[in-house]
Short mmCIF file of C-alpha atoms and ligand atoms in Angstrom, two decimals:
data_model
loop_
_atom_site.label_atom_id
_atom_site.label_comp_id
_atom_site.label_asym_id
_atom_site.label_seq_id
_atom_site.Cartn_x
_atom_site.Cartn_y
_atom_site.Cartn_z
CA MET A 1 -87.64 -223.81 161.94
CA THR A 2 -86.85 -220.40 163.41
CA GLN A 3 -84.68 -218.03 161.42
CA PRO A 4 -81.77 -218.15 163.94
CA LEU A 5 -81.77 -221.96 163.91
CA HIS A 6 -81.89 -221.99 160.11
CA ARG A 7 -78.96 -219.55 159.89
CA LEU A 8 -76.96 -221.51 162.46
CA ARG A 9 -77.51 -224.78 160.56
CA SER A 10 -76.18 -223.16 157.37
CA ALA A 11 -73.11 -221.96 159.30
CA LEU A 12 -72.58 -225.44 160.79
CA ALA A 13 -72.75 -227.00 157.33
CA ALA A 14 -70.34 -224.42 155.88
CA ALA A 15 -67.86 -225.04 158.71
CA ASP A 16 -68.32 -228.82 158.50
CA VAL A 17 -69.40 -229.00 162.15
CA PRO A 18 -71.80 -231.95 162.72
CA ALA A 19 -73.13 -230.86 166.11
CA LEU A 20 -72.76 -227.82 168.39
CA LEU A 21 -73.46 -227.27 172.07
CA VAL A 22 -74.51 -223.64 172.63
CA ASN A 23 -74.38 -222.57 176.26
CA SER A 24 -73.08 -218.99 176.44
CA ARG A 25 -75.87 -216.82 177.69
CA ALA A 26 -76.17 -214.34 174.83
CA ASN A 27 -75.88 -217.06 172.19
CA VAL A 28 -78.55 -219.14 173.93
CA ARG A 29 -80.85 -216.14 174.06
CA TRP A 30 -80.29 -215.28 170.41
CA LEU A 31 -80.85 -218.85 169.28
CA THR A 32 -83.77 -219.87 171.50
CA GLY A 33 -85.28 -216.80 173.18
CA PHE A 34 -84.45 -218.17 176.66
CA SER A 35 -83.27 -215.43 179.03
CA GLY A 36 -82.44 -217.48 182.14
CA SER A 37 -78.96 -218.09 183.46
CA PHE A 38 -78.73 -221.85 182.89
CA GLY A 39 -79.62 -223.70 179.73
CA MET A 40 -78.00 -225.18 176.67
CA ALA A 41 -79.02 -225.95 173.12
CA LEU A 42 -77.74 -229.06 171.41
CA VAL A 43 -77.97 -228.55 167.64
CA THR A 44 -77.29 -231.02 164.84
CA ALA A 45 -78.01 -230.80 161.11
CA GLU A 46 -81.40 -232.45 161.62
CA GLU A 47 -82.36 -232.01 165.25
CA ALA A 48 -82.10 -229.65 168.16
CA VAL A 49 -83.02 -229.75 171.83
CA PHE A 50 -82.94 -227.24 174.66
CA ILE A 51 -81.96 -228.51 178.11
CA THR A 52 -82.42 -226.70 181.40
CA ASP A 53 -83.11 -227.60 185.01
CA SER A 54 -86.25 -227.42 187.12
CA ARG A 55 -85.58 -223.84 188.22
CA TYR A 56 -86.25 -222.72 184.67
CA ALA A 57 -88.74 -225.32 183.43
CA ILE A 58 -91.74 -222.96 183.37
CA GLN A 59 -89.73 -220.06 181.95
CA ALA A 60 -88.22 -222.22 179.22
CA GLY A 61 -91.70 -223.48 178.29
CA GLU A 62 -92.81 -219.88 177.82
CA GLN A 63 -89.73 -218.49 176.08
CA VAL A 64 -88.03 -221.15 174.00
CA VAL A 65 -89.18 -221.11 170.39
CA GLY A 66 -88.38 -223.71 167.75
CA LEU A 67 -86.70 -226.36 169.92
CA PRO A 68 -88.21 -229.03 172.20
CA VAL A 69 -87.45 -228.33 175.87
CA VAL A 70 -86.10 -231.03 178.17
CA SER A 71 -85.95 -230.05 181.83
CA PHE A 72 -84.73 -232.14 184.72
CA GLY A 73 -84.75 -232.13 188.51
CA ALA A 74 -83.12 -234.13 191.31
CA PRO A 75 -82.01 -236.88 191.38
CA LYS A 76 -81.20 -236.40 187.69
CA THR A 77 -78.26 -234.19 186.79
CA MET A 78 -77.21 -232.34 183.66
CA LYS A 79 -74.64 -235.07 183.10
CA ASP A 80 -77.43 -237.70 182.90
CA VAL A 81 -79.62 -235.64 180.59
CA LEU A 82 -76.81 -234.59 178.30
CA ALA A 83 -75.72 -238.23 178.00
CA GLU A 84 -79.29 -239.24 177.08
CA GLN A 85 -79.63 -236.49 174.48
CA LEU A 86 -76.20 -237.10 172.91
CA ALA A 87 -77.12 -240.79 172.60
CA SER A 88 -80.61 -240.21 171.26
CA LEU A 89 -79.36 -237.72 168.65
CA GLY A 90 -76.53 -240.10 167.70
CA VAL A 91 -73.83 -237.51 168.37
CA ASP A 92 -70.28 -238.85 168.58
CA GLN A 93 -68.47 -235.61 167.82
CA ILE A 94 -69.54 -232.25 169.21
CA ALA A 95 -68.21 -228.72 168.99
CA PHE A 96 -68.27 -226.53 172.09
CA GLU A 97 -67.97 -222.77 172.47
CA THR A 98 -64.45 -221.71 173.41
CA SER A 99 -65.89 -219.31 176.00
CA ASN A 100 -66.34 -222.37 178.25
CA THR A 101 -63.86 -222.84 181.07
CA PHE A 102 -61.12 -225.42 180.90
CA ALA A 103 -62.69 -227.14 183.93
CA GLN A 104 -66.07 -227.42 182.17
CA VAL A 105 -64.57 -228.94 179.03
CA ARG A 106 -62.51 -231.38 181.10
CA ASP A 107 -65.71 -232.48 182.89
CA TRP A 108 -67.54 -233.04 179.60
CA GLU A 109 -64.65 -235.06 178.23
CA ARG A 110 -64.60 -237.18 181.39
CA ASP A 111 -68.41 -237.60 181.67
CA HIS A 112 -69.05 -238.29 177.96
CA ALA A 113 -65.92 -240.13 177.00
CA GLY A 114 -67.44 -241.74 173.90
CA VAL A 115 -67.92 -238.31 172.31
CA ALA A 116 -65.14 -236.22 170.73
CA TRP A 117 -65.27 -232.66 172.13
CA ILE A 118 -63.94 -230.11 169.65
CA PRO A 119 -63.38 -226.39 170.25
CA ALA A 120 -65.38 -224.33 167.74
CA PRO A 121 -64.88 -220.80 166.54
CA ASN A 122 -67.78 -218.57 167.61
CA LEU A 123 -70.04 -219.55 164.73
CA LEU A 124 -72.89 -217.47 166.10
CA ALA A 125 -70.91 -214.22 166.34
CA PRO A 126 -71.16 -213.23 162.66
CA LEU A 127 -74.83 -214.25 162.65
CA ARG A 128 -75.61 -212.16 165.73
CA GLN A 129 -73.96 -209.14 164.12
CA ILE A 130 -76.76 -208.82 161.56
CA LYS A 131 -79.80 -207.67 163.48
CA THR A 132 -83.42 -208.33 162.53
CA GLU A 133 -85.99 -205.52 162.49
CA SER A 134 -87.32 -206.71 165.83
CA GLU A 135 -83.83 -206.66 167.38
CA VAL A 136 -83.23 -203.16 166.03
CA GLU A 137 -86.52 -202.02 167.59
CA LYS A 138 -85.34 -203.21 170.99
CA ILE A 139 -81.96 -201.51 170.65
CA ARG A 140 -83.77 -198.38 169.47
CA ALA A 141 -85.94 -198.44 172.60
CA ALA A 142 -82.85 -198.96 174.80
CA CYS A 143 -81.23 -195.95 173.08
CA ARG A 144 -84.31 -193.79 173.66
CA LEU A 145 -84.21 -194.71 177.32
CA ALA A 146 -80.51 -193.83 177.57
CA ASP A 147 -81.24 -190.45 175.94
CA ALA A 148 -84.07 -189.84 178.43
CA THR A 149 -81.77 -190.75 181.32
CA LEU A 150 -79.20 -188.13 180.32
CA GLU A 151 -82.03 -185.61 179.88
CA HIS A 152 -83.21 -186.44 183.41
CA LEU A 153 -79.71 -185.95 184.83
CA LEU A 154 -78.97 -182.59 183.20
CA PRO A 155 -80.60 -180.28 185.78
CA ARG A 156 -78.98 -182.28 188.58
CA ILE A 157 -75.43 -181.76 187.30
CA GLN A 158 -73.99 -178.80 189.18
CA PRO A 159 -70.83 -177.84 191.07
CA GLY A 160 -70.79 -179.53 194.48
CA VAL A 161 -72.63 -182.67 193.38
CA ALA A 162 -70.53 -185.85 193.79
CA GLU A 163 -69.82 -188.22 190.88
CA MET A 164 -71.43 -191.01 192.94
CA ASP A 165 -74.63 -189.00 193.39
CA VAL A 166 -74.94 -188.64 189.63
CA GLN A 167 -74.34 -192.37 189.23
CA ILE A 168 -76.92 -193.31 191.87
CA GLU A 169 -79.57 -190.99 190.39
CA LEU A 170 -78.89 -192.50 186.98
CA GLU A 171 -79.43 -196.02 188.31
CA PHE A 172 -82.58 -195.03 190.24
CA TYR A 173 -84.04 -193.38 187.16
CA LEU A 174 -83.57 -196.46 185.02
CA ARG A 175 -85.00 -198.73 187.70
CA ARG A 176 -88.04 -196.46 187.96
CA GLN A 177 -88.54 -196.86 184.20
CA GLY A 178 -88.60 -200.66 184.59
CA SER A 179 -85.11 -201.07 183.16
CA SER A 180 -81.63 -201.21 184.63
CA VAL A 181 -78.09 -200.22 183.70
CA SER A 182 -76.53 -202.34 180.97
CA PHE A 183 -73.13 -201.95 182.72
CA GLU A 184 -71.85 -200.07 185.75
CA PRO A 185 -72.15 -196.46 184.62
CA ILE A 186 -68.96 -194.44 184.33
CA VAL A 187 -69.23 -190.98 185.90
CA VAL A 188 -65.81 -189.31 186.00
CA SER A 189 -64.95 -185.65 186.44
CA GLY A 190 -61.93 -183.34 186.36
CA PRO A 191 -58.66 -185.32 186.33
CA ASN A 192 -60.69 -188.54 186.81
CA SER A 193 -62.14 -188.07 183.34
CA ALA A 194 -58.70 -189.06 181.96
CA ARG A 195 -59.56 -192.62 183.09
CA PRO A 196 -61.59 -194.08 180.21
CA HIS A 197 -63.15 -196.73 182.48
CA GLY A 198 -62.82 -194.91 185.81
CA LYS A 199 -65.24 -195.53 188.67
CA ALA A 200 -67.46 -192.87 190.15
CA THR A 201 -65.98 -191.50 193.38
CA ASP A 202 -67.09 -189.05 196.07
CA ARG A 203 -65.29 -186.26 194.17
CA ARG A 204 -67.53 -183.21 193.87
CA LEU A 205 -67.94 -181.47 190.53
CA GLN A 206 -66.07 -178.18 190.19
CA SER A 207 -66.17 -175.34 187.73
CA GLY A 208 -63.68 -176.05 184.96
CA ASP A 209 -64.12 -179.86 185.04
CA PHE A 210 -64.88 -182.11 182.16
CA LEU A 211 -67.58 -184.57 183.26
CA THR A 212 -67.93 -187.80 181.28
CA ILE A 213 -70.99 -190.02 181.71
CA ASP A 214 -70.95 -193.39 179.93
CA MET A 215 -74.10 -195.45 180.48
CA GLY A 216 -76.66 -197.70 178.89
CA ALA A 217 -80.03 -199.35 179.49
CA TRP A 218 -81.57 -202.76 178.85
CA VAL A 219 -84.81 -203.21 176.92
CA ASP A 220 -86.02 -206.78 176.32
CA GLY A 221 -82.48 -208.13 176.63
CA TYR A 222 -80.91 -205.56 174.27
CA ALA A 223 -78.45 -202.89 175.38
CA SER A 224 -77.70 -199.29 174.61
CA ASP A 225 -74.37 -197.60 175.31
CA ILE A 226 -73.95 -193.83 175.14
CA THR A 227 -71.29 -191.40 176.34
CA ARG A 228 -71.48 -187.65 176.66
CA THR A 229 -68.90 -185.24 178.07
CA PHE A 230 -69.91 -181.90 179.58
CA VAL A 231 -68.03 -178.91 180.97
CA ILE A 232 -68.93 -177.73 184.47
CA GLY A 233 -69.20 -173.93 184.47
CA ARG A 234 -67.67 -172.07 181.52
CA ALA A 235 -65.63 -173.83 178.83
CA ASP A 236 -62.20 -172.35 178.07
CA ASP A 237 -60.25 -172.54 174.81
CA ARG A 238 -58.55 -175.82 175.71
CA HIS A 239 -61.90 -177.46 176.55
CA ARG A 240 -63.26 -176.31 173.22
CA GLU A 241 -60.23 -177.49 171.28
CA VAL A 242 -60.18 -181.00 172.76
CA TYR A 243 -63.96 -181.43 172.72
CA GLY A 244 -64.26 -180.03 169.21
CA GLN A 245 -61.63 -182.40 167.85
CA VAL A 246 -63.19 -185.48 169.47
CA LEU A 247 -66.54 -184.44 168.03
CA GLU A 248 -64.97 -183.95 164.60
CA ALA A 249 -63.44 -187.44 164.83
CA GLN A 250 -66.77 -188.90 165.90
CA LEU A 251 -68.75 -187.22 163.12
CA ALA A 252 -66.17 -188.15 160.46
CA SER A 253 -66.12 -191.80 161.50
CA ILE A 254 -69.93 -191.99 161.62
CA GLU A 255 -69.98 -190.50 158.12
CA ALA A 256 -67.58 -193.24 157.00
CA LEU A 257 -69.62 -196.10 158.52
CA LYS A 258 -71.40 -197.68 155.59
CA PRO A 259 -71.52 -200.98 153.69
CA GLY A 260 -68.36 -201.68 151.72
CA THR A 261 -65.88 -200.31 154.22
CA THR A 262 -64.10 -202.08 157.08
CA GLY A 263 -63.69 -201.76 160.82
CA VAL A 264 -60.03 -200.85 160.30
CA GLU A 265 -60.88 -198.04 157.88
CA VAL A 266 -63.60 -196.45 160.05
CA ASP A 267 -61.24 -196.50 163.03
CA ARG A 268 -58.49 -194.91 160.93
CA ILE A 269 -60.75 -191.99 159.97
CA ALA A 270 -61.21 -191.13 163.66
CA ARG A 271 -57.48 -191.38 164.40
CA GLU A 272 -56.62 -189.15 161.45
CA ALA A 273 -59.08 -186.48 162.62
CA LEU A 274 -57.55 -186.50 166.12
CA ASP A 275 -54.05 -186.42 164.66
CA ARG A 276 -54.79 -183.07 163.03
CA ARG A 277 -54.44 -181.58 166.55
CA ASP A 278 -51.85 -184.07 167.76
CA LEU A 279 -54.46 -185.77 169.93
CA ALA A 280 -54.43 -189.28 168.42
CA ARG A 281 -51.66 -190.30 170.84
CA HIS A 282 -54.21 -189.84 173.66
CA PHE A 283 -56.71 -192.25 172.05
CA GLY A 284 -55.65 -195.71 173.23
CA HIS A 285 -58.77 -197.83 172.80
CA GLY A 286 -60.67 -198.96 169.73
CA LEU A 287 -63.25 -196.74 168.06
CA GLY A 288 -66.21 -199.00 168.77
CA HIS A 289 -67.75 -202.41 169.22
CA GLY A 290 -70.86 -204.34 168.24
CA LEU A 291 -73.96 -203.78 170.35
CA GLY A 292 -76.93 -206.05 170.97
CA LEU A 293 -77.63 -208.83 173.45
CA GLU A 294 -74.33 -207.84 175.06
CA VAL A 295 -72.95 -204.36 175.56
CA HIS A 296 -69.79 -205.61 173.91
CA ASP A 297 -71.45 -207.69 171.22
CA PRO A 298 -69.32 -209.43 168.57
CA GLY A 299 -67.14 -207.26 166.36
CA SER A 300 -64.84 -204.28 166.72
CA LEU A 301 -63.88 -201.09 164.95
CA SER A 302 -60.17 -200.83 165.64
CA PRO A 303 -56.74 -201.09 163.98
CA ARG A 304 -57.00 -204.87 164.51
CA SER A 305 -60.62 -205.26 163.41
CA GLN A 306 -61.46 -208.26 161.21
CA ASP A 307 -64.90 -206.91 160.38
CA SER A 308 -66.46 -205.76 157.13
CA ILE A 309 -69.24 -203.22 157.54
CA LEU A 310 -72.61 -204.70 156.53
CA PRO A 311 -76.26 -203.60 156.63
CA GLY A 312 -78.00 -204.67 159.85
CA GLN A 313 -74.95 -204.29 162.09
CA VAL A 314 -75.15 -201.99 165.10
CA TRP A 315 -71.90 -200.35 166.23
CA THR A 316 -70.85 -197.93 168.91
CA ILE A 317 -68.70 -195.06 167.69
CA GLU A 318 -66.77 -193.71 170.67
CA PRO A 319 -63.52 -191.83 170.09
CA GLY A 320 -61.91 -190.36 173.18
CA VAL A 321 -58.95 -188.27 174.25
CA TYR A 322 -57.53 -188.81 177.74
CA ILE A 323 -54.81 -186.52 179.09
CA GLU A 324 -53.42 -187.50 182.47
CA GLY A 325 -53.59 -184.67 185.02
CA TYR A 326 -55.95 -182.67 182.82
CA GLY A 327 -59.01 -184.73 181.92
CA GLY A 328 -60.69 -186.52 179.08
CA VAL A 329 -63.47 -186.38 176.52
CA ARG A 330 -65.38 -189.27 174.98
CA ILE A 331 -68.44 -189.03 172.76
CA GLU A 332 -70.29 -192.26 172.00
CA ASP A 333 -73.32 -193.04 169.87
CA ASP A 334 -74.98 -196.27 168.75
CA VAL A 335 -75.26 -196.53 164.98
CA LEU A 336 -77.22 -198.91 162.73
CA VAL A 337 -75.69 -199.68 159.33
CA THR A 338 -78.32 -199.40 156.58
CA GLU A 339 -78.19 -200.42 152.89
CA THR A 340 -76.96 -196.99 151.88
CA GLY A 341 -75.26 -195.56 154.96
CA ASN A 342 -76.29 -195.48 158.58
CA GLU A 343 -78.80 -194.28 161.13
CA ILE A 344 -77.73 -192.92 164.52
CA LEU A 345 -79.95 -194.51 167.17
CA THR A 346 -78.91 -192.34 170.13
CA SER A 347 -80.00 -188.75 169.80
CA PHE A 348 -78.87 -186.82 172.88
CA PRO A 349 -77.28 -183.53 171.65
CA LYS A 350 -73.53 -183.37 171.09
CA ASP A 351 -72.82 -179.62 171.05
CA LEU A 352 -70.55 -178.78 173.97
CA MET A 353 -72.79 -178.15 177.00
CA GLU A 354 -71.73 -175.95 179.90
CA LEU A 355 -73.58 -177.04 183.04
CA GLY A 356 -74.08 -175.42 186.43
N1 LIG B 16 -68.31 -198.45 178.83
C1 LIG B 16 -68.16 -199.45 177.92
C2 LIG B 16 -68.03 -198.98 176.56
O1 LIG B 16 -68.41 -197.87 176.22
O2 LIG B 16 -67.59 -199.69 175.72
MN1 MN B 17 -70.03 -196.73 176.67
MN1 MN B 18 -69.12 -198.64 174.21
#
């Protein structure tokens, strides 16, 4: 039995769940290795099966580890195959992931009326939070690629260049490296940098702007997520004050990220650092999130976090200050929690850079 399947079975037993249907993409990939867009794993205490359709039969045969693969083609449908598998595994009560749509669950209840369909908490989320060595290696590689992308962009960032041109060059670079962006990159300058999730526009960079670039890469299904903020031309005192305080908040919260603390506490450290210059009121989002098979993997560092910090977790640490009409600063790194502290996986420099 594979390690993910073994860990899931323990979680099912602890939660008293007799059978689970796993069909969200990241959970399917974590559990089975399958990277296609359509497939589901039916897992009971004793048995498990992976079901997909003919579009993915060859791929599933190559990728799925630890579960038998059942694939089907016309005239058979998923409804037929799921009914067969539920019957052959003797399942009369099954938990489903609450990420499914209402319409999907209604269809299952109608099509498999002899089976009780029960919403399940995301049992895989806490399991996915603890990364294996091989998962960490993939995230590490995705981080190295994100660092290299920012390095590649540096000489191209000058007054007169449009935000969109920076974004397009970023995407081209990653495609040329055999990767792609792990989310639509954020490239925002001047007053636009006060929009934490703003879209790149045709605005041209000007001396005196903050420029924030938030981007990530995929490597073998695992994401990176890094943000750096630059000043175009010369930095003035206000730039230095705001940037310096965000950096102080980021460094202090990274320092605090270690086993034994909580997501609430690490977030609080960042807010306290910003508060020393009355900037915490401009920090509206959480400090960070889990990172892995999804850019926003399970878990959060925030005032509402439910998470304990444990070895093997990978978190983003991304405090920001956003002042409407002026601009914003965010600094984001990806950080692995170790037995004794942490290791920062992104390594692009963080000293304030004046470009152009
Ligand atoms: N841009 C997404 C994030 O940093 O969380
Ligand atoms: Mn980001
Ligand atoms: Mn992030």
